[in-house]
mmCIF file with all atom_site columns, C-alpha atoms in Angstrom:
data_model
loop_
_atom_site.group_PDB
_atom_site.id
_atom_site.type_symbol
_atom_site.label_atom_id
_atom_site.label_alt_id
_atom_site.label_comp_id
_atom_site.label_asym_id
_atom_site.label_entity_id
_atom_site.label_seq_id
_atom_site.pdbx_PDB_ins_code
_atom_site.Cartn_x
_atom_site.Cartn_y
_atom_site.Cartn_z
_atom_site.occupancy
_atom_site.B_iso_or_equiv
_atom_site.pdbx_formal_charge
_atom_site.auth_seq_id
_atom_site.auth_comp_id
_atom_site.auth_asym_id
_atom_site.auth_atom_id
_atom_site.pdbx_PDB_model_num
ATOM 1   C CA . MET A 1 1   ? 125.003 83.113 1.176  1.00 0.00 ? 10  MET A CA 1
ATOM 2   C CA . GLU A 1 2   ? 127.299 85.652 2.828  1.00 0.00 ? 11  GLU A CA 1
ATOM 3   C CA . GLU A 1 3   ? 130.517 87.161 1.470  1.00 0.00 ? 12  GLU A CA 1
ATOM 4   C CA . PHE A 1 4   ? 133.352 88.786 3.378  1.00 0.00 ? 13  PHE A CA 1
ATOM 5   C CA . ILE A 1 5   ? 136.716 90.300 2.500  1.00 0.00 ? 14  ILE A CA 1
ATOM 6   C CA . SER A 1 6   ? 139.703 89.466 4.684  1.00 0.00 ? 15  SER A CA 1
ATOM 7   C CA . ASN A 1 7   ? 142.821 91.597 4.496  1.00 0.00 ? 16  ASN A CA 1
ATOM 8   C CA . SER A 1 8   ? 144.751 89.727 7.198  1.00 0.00 ? 17  SER A CA 1
ATOM 9   C CA . VAL A 1 9   ? 144.832 86.558 9.275  1.00 0.00 ? 18  VAL A CA 1
ATOM 10  C CA . HIS A 1 10  ? 143.235 88.614 12.067 1.00 0.00 ? 19  HIS A CA 1
ATOM 11  C CA . ASP A 1 11  ? 140.344 89.484 9.710  1.00 0.00 ? 20  ASP A CA 1
ATOM 12  C CA . THR A 1 12  ? 139.965 85.783 8.849  1.00 0.00 ? 21  THR A CA 1
ATOM 13  C CA . TYR A 1 13  ? 139.773 84.939 12.575 1.00 0.00 ? 22  TYR A CA 1
ATOM 14  C CA . ASN A 1 14  ? 137.085 87.612 13.040 1.00 0.00 ? 23  ASN A CA 1
ATOM 15  C CA . ILE A 1 15  ? 135.061 86.309 10.090 1.00 0.00 ? 24  ILE A CA 1
ATOM 16  C CA . ALA A 1 16  ? 135.382 82.746 11.423 1.00 0.00 ? 25  ALA A CA 1
ATOM 17  C CA . GLU A 1 17  ? 134.239 83.961 14.845 1.00 0.00 ? 26  GLU A CA 1
ATOM 18  C CA . LYS A 1 18  ? 131.166 85.605 13.329 1.00 0.00 ? 27  LYS A CA 1
ATOM 19  C CA . LEU A 1 19  ? 130.297 82.496 11.273 1.00 0.00 ? 28  LEU A CA 1
ATOM 20  C CA . SER A 1 20  ? 131.010 80.101 14.162 1.00 0.00 ? 29  SER A CA 1
ATOM 21  C CA . LYS A 1 21  ? 127.706 81.213 15.701 1.00 0.00 ? 30  LYS A CA 1
ATOM 22  C CA . ASP A 1 22  ? 126.078 79.159 12.924 1.00 0.00 ? 31  ASP A CA 1
ATOM 23  C CA . PHE A 1 23  ? 128.168 76.023 13.576 1.00 0.00 ? 32  PHE A CA 1
ATOM 24  C CA . ASN A 1 24  ? 126.499 73.451 15.804 1.00 0.00 ? 33  ASN A CA 1
ATOM 25  C CA . SER A 1 25  ? 127.324 69.982 17.038 1.00 0.00 ? 34  SER A CA 1
ATOM 26  C CA . GLY A 1 26  ? 126.898 67.525 14.187 1.00 0.00 ? 35  GLY A CA 1
ATOM 27  C CA . ASP A 1 27  ? 127.574 70.086 11.453 1.00 0.00 ? 36  ASP A CA 1
ATOM 28  C CA . ILE A 1 28  ? 129.825 69.187 8.554  1.00 0.00 ? 37  ILE A CA 1
ATOM 29  C CA . ILE A 1 29  ? 131.527 72.147 6.924  1.00 0.00 ? 38  ILE A CA 1
ATOM 30  C CA . PHE A 1 30  ? 133.394 71.836 3.637  1.00 0.00 ? 39  PHE A CA 1
ATOM 31  C CA . LEU A 1 31  ? 136.391 74.161 3.288  1.00 0.00 ? 40  LEU A CA 1
ATOM 32  C CA . ASP A 1 32  ? 137.167 74.992 -0.315 1.00 0.00 ? 41  ASP A CA 1
ATOM 33  C CA . GLY A 1 33  ? 140.191 76.955 -1.496 1.00 0.00 ? 42  GLY A CA 1
ATOM 34  C CA . ASP A 1 34  ? 143.590 76.663 -3.107 1.00 0.00 ? 43  ASP A CA 1
ATOM 35  C CA . LEU A 1 35  ? 146.717 75.697 -1.194 1.00 0.00 ? 44  LEU A CA 1
ATOM 36  C CA . GLY A 1 36  ? 147.595 78.552 1.123  1.00 0.00 ? 45  GLY A CA 1
ATOM 37  C CA . ALA A 1 37  ? 144.208 80.229 0.814  1.00 0.00 ? 46  ALA A CA 1
ATOM 38  C CA . GLY A 1 38  ? 143.597 80.245 4.570  1.00 0.00 ? 47  GLY A CA 1
ATOM 39  C CA . LYS A 1 39  ? 141.469 77.173 5.294  1.00 0.00 ? 48  LYS A CA 1
ATOM 40  C CA . THR A 1 40  ? 143.450 76.257 8.404  1.00 0.00 ? 49  THR A CA 1
ATOM 41  C CA . ALA A 1 41  ? 143.495 79.907 9.498  1.00 0.00 ? 50  ALA A CA 1
ATOM 42  C CA . PHE A 1 42  ? 139.701 79.810 9.304  1.00 0.00 ? 51  PHE A CA 1
ATOM 43  C CA . VAL A 1 43  ? 139.580 76.723 11.565 1.00 0.00 ? 52  VAL A CA 1
ATOM 44  C CA . LYS A 1 44  ? 141.984 78.450 13.970 1.00 0.00 ? 53  LYS A CA 1
ATOM 45  C CA . GLY A 1 45  ? 139.499 81.333 14.132 1.00 0.00 ? 54  GLY A CA 1
ATOM 46  C CA . VAL A 1 46  ? 136.646 78.957 14.942 1.00 0.00 ? 55  VAL A CA 1
ATOM 47  C CA . VAL A 1 47  ? 138.690 77.263 17.682 1.00 0.00 ? 56  VAL A CA 1
ATOM 48  C CA . LYS A 1 48  ? 139.466 80.693 19.127 1.00 0.00 ? 57  LYS A CA 1
ATOM 49  C CA . ALA A 1 49  ? 135.801 81.739 18.907 1.00 0.00 ? 58  ALA A CA 1
ATOM 50  C CA . PHE A 1 50  ? 134.787 78.689 20.945 1.00 0.00 ? 59  PHE A CA 1
ATOM 51  C CA . GLY A 1 51  ? 137.303 79.652 23.628 1.00 0.00 ? 60  GLY A CA 1
ATOM 52  C CA . GLY A 1 52  ? 140.267 77.509 22.613 1.00 0.00 ? 61  GLY A CA 1
ATOM 53  C CA . ASN A 1 53  ? 143.854 78.327 21.786 1.00 0.00 ? 62  ASN A CA 1
ATOM 54  C CA . GLU A 1 54  ? 144.095 78.956 18.054 1.00 0.00 ? 63  GLU A CA 1
ATOM 55  C CA . ASN A 1 55  ? 147.796 78.006 18.117 1.00 0.00 ? 64  ASN A CA 1
ATOM 56  C CA . GLU A 1 56  ? 146.811 74.404 18.901 1.00 0.00 ? 65  GLU A CA 1
ATOM 57  C CA . ALA A 1 57  ? 144.861 74.187 15.636 1.00 0.00 ? 66  ALA A CA 1
ATOM 58  C CA . VAL A 1 58  ? 147.317 73.092 12.962 1.00 0.00 ? 67  VAL A CA 1
ATOM 59  C CA . SER A 1 59  ? 146.966 71.738 9.470  1.00 0.00 ? 68  SER A CA 1
ATOM 60  C CA . PRO A 1 60  ? 146.226 67.993 9.421  1.00 0.00 ? 69  PRO A CA 1
ATOM 61  C CA . THR A 1 61  ? 147.965 67.585 6.053  1.00 0.00 ? 70  THR A CA 1
ATOM 62  C CA . PHE A 1 62  ? 150.011 64.586 7.186  1.00 0.00 ? 71  PHE A CA 1
ATOM 63  C CA . THR A 1 63  ? 147.743 63.222 9.937  1.00 0.00 ? 72  THR A CA 1
ATOM 64  C CA . ILE A 1 64  ? 144.543 63.544 7.833  1.00 0.00 ? 73  ILE A CA 1
ATOM 65  C CA . VAL A 1 65  ? 142.498 64.491 10.924 1.00 0.00 ? 74  VAL A CA 1
ATOM 66  C CA . ASN A 1 66  ? 143.087 66.605 14.034 1.00 0.00 ? 75  ASN A CA 1
ATOM 67  C CA . GLU A 1 67  ? 140.817 66.788 17.051 1.00 0.00 ? 76  GLU A CA 1
ATOM 68  C CA . TYR A 1 68  ? 140.267 69.911 19.149 1.00 0.00 ? 77  TYR A CA 1
ATOM 69  C CA . LYS A 1 69  ? 138.319 69.820 22.414 1.00 0.00 ? 78  LYS A CA 1
ATOM 70  C CA . VAL A 1 70  ? 137.036 73.274 23.238 1.00 0.00 ? 79  VAL A CA 1
ATOM 71  C CA . ASN A 1 71  ? 134.646 74.080 26.096 1.00 0.00 ? 80  ASN A CA 1
ATOM 72  C CA . GLY A 1 72  ? 132.613 70.889 25.761 1.00 0.00 ? 81  GLY A CA 1
ATOM 73  C CA . LYS A 1 73  ? 132.652 70.897 21.967 1.00 0.00 ? 82  LYS A CA 1
ATOM 74  C CA . ILE A 1 74  ? 134.676 68.560 19.789 1.00 0.00 ? 83  ILE A CA 1
ATOM 75  C CA . ILE A 1 75  ? 135.948 69.786 16.446 1.00 0.00 ? 84  ILE A CA 1
ATOM 76  C CA . TYR A 1 76  ? 137.422 67.432 13.860 1.00 0.00 ? 85  TYR A CA 1
ATOM 77  C CA . HIS A 1 77  ? 139.545 69.024 11.159 1.00 0.00 ? 86  HIS A CA 1
ATOM 78  C CA . PHE A 1 78  ? 140.193 66.856 8.089  1.00 0.00 ? 87  PHE A CA 1
ATOM 79  C CA . ASP A 1 79  ? 142.629 67.520 5.263  1.00 0.00 ? 88  ASP A CA 1
ATOM 80  C CA . LEU A 1 80  ? 142.022 65.091 2.400  1.00 0.00 ? 89  LEU A CA 1
ATOM 81  C CA . TYR A 1 81  ? 144.680 66.528 0.097  1.00 0.00 ? 90  TYR A CA 1
ATOM 82  C CA . ARG A 1 82  ? 146.980 63.508 0.386  1.00 0.00 ? 91  ARG A CA 1
ATOM 83  C CA . ILE A 1 83  ? 144.417 60.717 0.244  1.00 0.00 ? 92  ILE A CA 1
ATOM 84  C CA . GLU A 1 84  ? 144.386 58.483 -2.807 1.00 0.00 ? 93  GLU A CA 1
ATOM 85  C CA . ASN A 1 85  ? 140.832 57.137 -2.529 1.00 0.00 ? 94  ASN A CA 1
ATOM 86  C CA . SER A 1 86  ? 137.789 56.896 -0.287 1.00 0.00 ? 95  SER A CA 1
ATOM 87  C CA . GLU A 1 87  ? 138.884 53.488 1.004  1.00 0.00 ? 96  GLU A CA 1
ATOM 88  C CA . GLU A 1 88  ? 141.668 55.196 2.959  1.00 0.00 ? 97  GLU A CA 1
ATOM 89  C CA . LEU A 1 89  ? 139.036 57.221 4.786  1.00 0.00 ? 98  LEU A CA 1
ATOM 90  C CA . TYR A 1 90  ? 136.962 54.144 5.563  1.00 0.00 ? 99  TYR A CA 1
ATOM 91  C CA . ASN A 1 91  ? 140.127 52.594 7.022  1.00 0.00 ? 100 ASN A CA 1
ATOM 92  C CA . ILE A 1 92  ? 140.534 55.470 9.475  1.00 0.00 ? 101 ILE A CA 1
ATOM 93  C CA . GLY A 1 93  ? 136.840 55.254 10.398 1.00 0.00 ? 102 GLY A CA 1
ATOM 94  C CA . ILE A 1 94  ? 135.648 58.492 8.845  1.00 0.00 ? 103 ILE A CA 1
ATOM 95  C CA . GLU A 1 95  ? 132.004 57.548 9.319  1.00 0.00 ? 104 GLU A CA 1
ATOM 96  C CA . GLU A 1 96  ? 132.504 57.423 13.088 1.00 0.00 ? 105 GLU A CA 1
ATOM 97  C CA . TYR A 1 97  ? 133.891 60.965 12.993 1.00 0.00 ? 106 TYR A CA 1
ATOM 98  C CA . LEU A 1 98  ? 131.150 62.301 10.729 1.00 0.00 ? 107 LEU A CA 1
ATOM 99  C CA . TYR A 1 99  ? 128.322 60.843 12.805 1.00 0.00 ? 108 TYR A CA 1
ATOM 100 C CA . SER A 1 100 ? 129.890 61.502 16.220 1.00 0.00 ? 109 SER A CA 1
ATOM 101 C CA . GLY A 1 101 ? 127.980 64.727 16.844 1.00 0.00 ? 110 GLY A CA 1
ATOM 102 C CA . ALA A 1 102 ? 131.189 66.761 16.598 1.00 0.00 ? 111 ALA A CA 1
ATOM 103 C CA . ILE A 1 103 ? 131.668 69.733 14.303 1.00 0.00 ? 112 ILE A CA 1
ATOM 104 C CA . CYS A 1 104 ? 133.637 68.488 11.282 1.00 0.00 ? 113 CYS A CA 1
ATOM 105 C CA . PHE A 1 105 ? 135.645 70.704 8.947  1.00 0.00 ? 114 PHE A CA 1
ATOM 106 C CA . ILE A 1 106 ? 136.763 69.006 5.737  1.00 0.00 ? 115 ILE A CA 1
ATOM 107 C CA . GLU A 1 107 ? 139.435 70.455 3.465  1.00 0.00 ? 116 GLU A CA 1
ATOM 108 C CA . TRP A 1 108 ? 139.554 69.075 -0.095 1.00 0.00 ? 117 TRP A CA 1
ATOM 109 C CA . PRO A 1 109 ? 136.202 67.213 0.120  1.00 0.00 ? 118 PRO A CA 1
ATOM 110 C CA . GLU A 1 110 ? 136.217 66.644 -3.639 1.00 0.00 ? 119 GLU A CA 1
ATOM 111 C CA . ARG A 1 111 ? 138.932 64.013 -3.093 1.00 0.00 ? 120 ARG A CA 1
ATOM 112 C CA . ALA A 1 112 ? 136.266 61.718 -1.634 1.00 0.00 ? 121 ALA A CA 1
ATOM 113 C CA . LYS A 1 113 ? 133.058 63.035 -3.145 1.00 0.00 ? 122 LYS A CA 1
ATOM 114 C CA . ASP A 1 114 ? 131.530 59.560 -3.312 1.00 0.00 ? 123 ASP A CA 1
ATOM 115 C CA . LEU A 1 115 ? 131.425 59.648 0.511  1.00 0.00 ? 124 LEU A CA 1
ATOM 116 C CA . PHE A 1 116 ? 129.727 63.000 0.869  1.00 0.00 ? 125 PHE A CA 1
ATOM 117 C CA . ASP A 1 117 ? 126.205 62.681 -0.442 1.00 0.00 ? 126 ASP A CA 1
ATOM 118 C CA . PHE A 1 118 ? 124.586 64.608 2.409  1.00 0.00 ? 127 PHE A CA 1
ATOM 119 C CA . LYS A 1 119 ? 123.774 68.098 3.564  1.00 0.00 ? 128 LYS A CA 1
ATOM 120 C CA . HIS A 1 120 ? 126.650 70.258 4.686  1.00 0.00 ? 129 HIS A CA 1
ATOM 121 C CA . LYS A 1 121 ? 127.723 73.878 5.027  1.00 0.00 ? 130 LYS A CA 1
ATOM 122 C CA . SER A 1 122 ? 130.435 75.416 2.844  1.00 0.00 ? 131 SER A CA 1
ATOM 123 C CA . VAL A 1 123 ? 133.150 78.008 3.331  1.00 0.00 ? 132 VAL A CA 1
ATOM 124 C CA . ILE A 1 124 ? 134.920 79.024 0.124  1.00 0.00 ? 133 ILE A CA 1
ATOM 125 C CA . ILE A 1 125 ? 138.137 81.015 0.428  1.00 0.00 ? 134 ILE A CA 1
ATOM 126 C CA . GLU A 1 126 ? 139.475 82.700 -2.700 1.00 0.00 ? 135 GLU A CA 1
ATOM 127 C CA . LYS A 1 127 ? 142.826 84.454 -2.972 1.00 0.00 ? 136 LYS A CA 1
ATOM 128 C CA . LEU A 1 128 ? 142.383 88.007 -4.218 1.00 0.00 ? 137 LEU A CA 1
ATOM 129 C CA . SER A 1 129 ? 146.037 88.942 -3.663 1.00 0.00 ? 138 SER A CA 1
ATOM 130 C CA . ASP A 1 130 ? 148.972 87.827 -1.537 1.00 0.00 ? 139 ASP A CA 1
ATOM 131 C CA . ILE A 1 131 ? 147.067 89.057 1.520  1.00 0.00 ? 140 ILE A CA 1
ATOM 132 C CA . ALA A 1 132 ? 143.400 89.616 0.632  1.00 0.00 ? 141 ALA A CA 1
ATOM 133 C CA . ARG A 1 133 ? 140.835 86.825 0.572  1.00 0.00 ? 142 ARG A CA 1
ATOM 134 C CA . LYS A 1 134 ? 137.167 86.595 -0.328 1.00 0.00 ? 143 LYS A CA 1
ATOM 135 C CA . ILE A 1 135 ? 135.353 84.278 2.079  1.00 0.00 ? 144 ILE A CA 1
ATOM 136 C CA . THR A 1 136 ? 131.960 83.012 0.986  1.00 0.00 ? 145 THR A CA 1
ATOM 137 C CA . TYR A 1 137 ? 129.709 81.153 3.402  1.00 0.00 ? 146 TYR A CA 1
ATOM 138 C CA . LYS A 1 138 ? 126.875 78.963 2.195  1.00 0.00 ? 147 LYS A CA 1
ATOM 139 C CA . GLY A 1 139 ? 124.494 77.535 4.754  1.00 0.00 ? 148 GLY A CA 1
ATOM 140 C CA . GLU A 1 140 ? 123.167 74.031 4.312  1.00 0.00 ? 149 GLU A CA 1
ATOM 141 C CA . THR A 1 141 ? 123.502 72.718 0.786  1.00 0.00 ? 150 THR A CA 1
ATOM 142 C CA . LYS A 1 142 ? 123.731 69.333 -0.833 1.00 0.00 ? 151 LYS A CA 1
ATOM 143 C CA . TRP A 1 143 ? 126.880 68.085 -2.561 1.00 0.00 ? 152 TRP A CA 1
ATOM 144 C CA . LYS A 1 144 ? 126.760 68.434 -6.322 1.00 0.00 ? 153 LYS A CA 1
ATOM 145 C CA . HIS A 1 145 ? 128.764 65.767 -8.176 1.00 0.00 ? 154 HIS A CA 1
#
């Protein structure tokens, strides 16, 4: 487990860049944090670290999933905040995404915890103030219901 303090979006990008060295094809990373904590900013930092344009990485709140192709890597970014149940995710073919070999970031994974009974990595972002965040990274763990 590693902990970092971010005092700006730029700091969050730098932390994401450092941690992105541990993200490989096929990894599933849960993003945990309140609304506005910086989960999408973290994904933007990863996209930038892999050589992409961070401005193309936007919150998938209404689309549920966004895809970013960056230097031969595919990143899927899920936001499950608006889903009602796991069946909605089956309808969009979530299993195909998860087992595609891409790197998958999942915001609000607890909304479909019956789907996620496998190993994953976790990034937890806690608001310390209007600006400051504590970012905790946990390597591979297993979902705890």
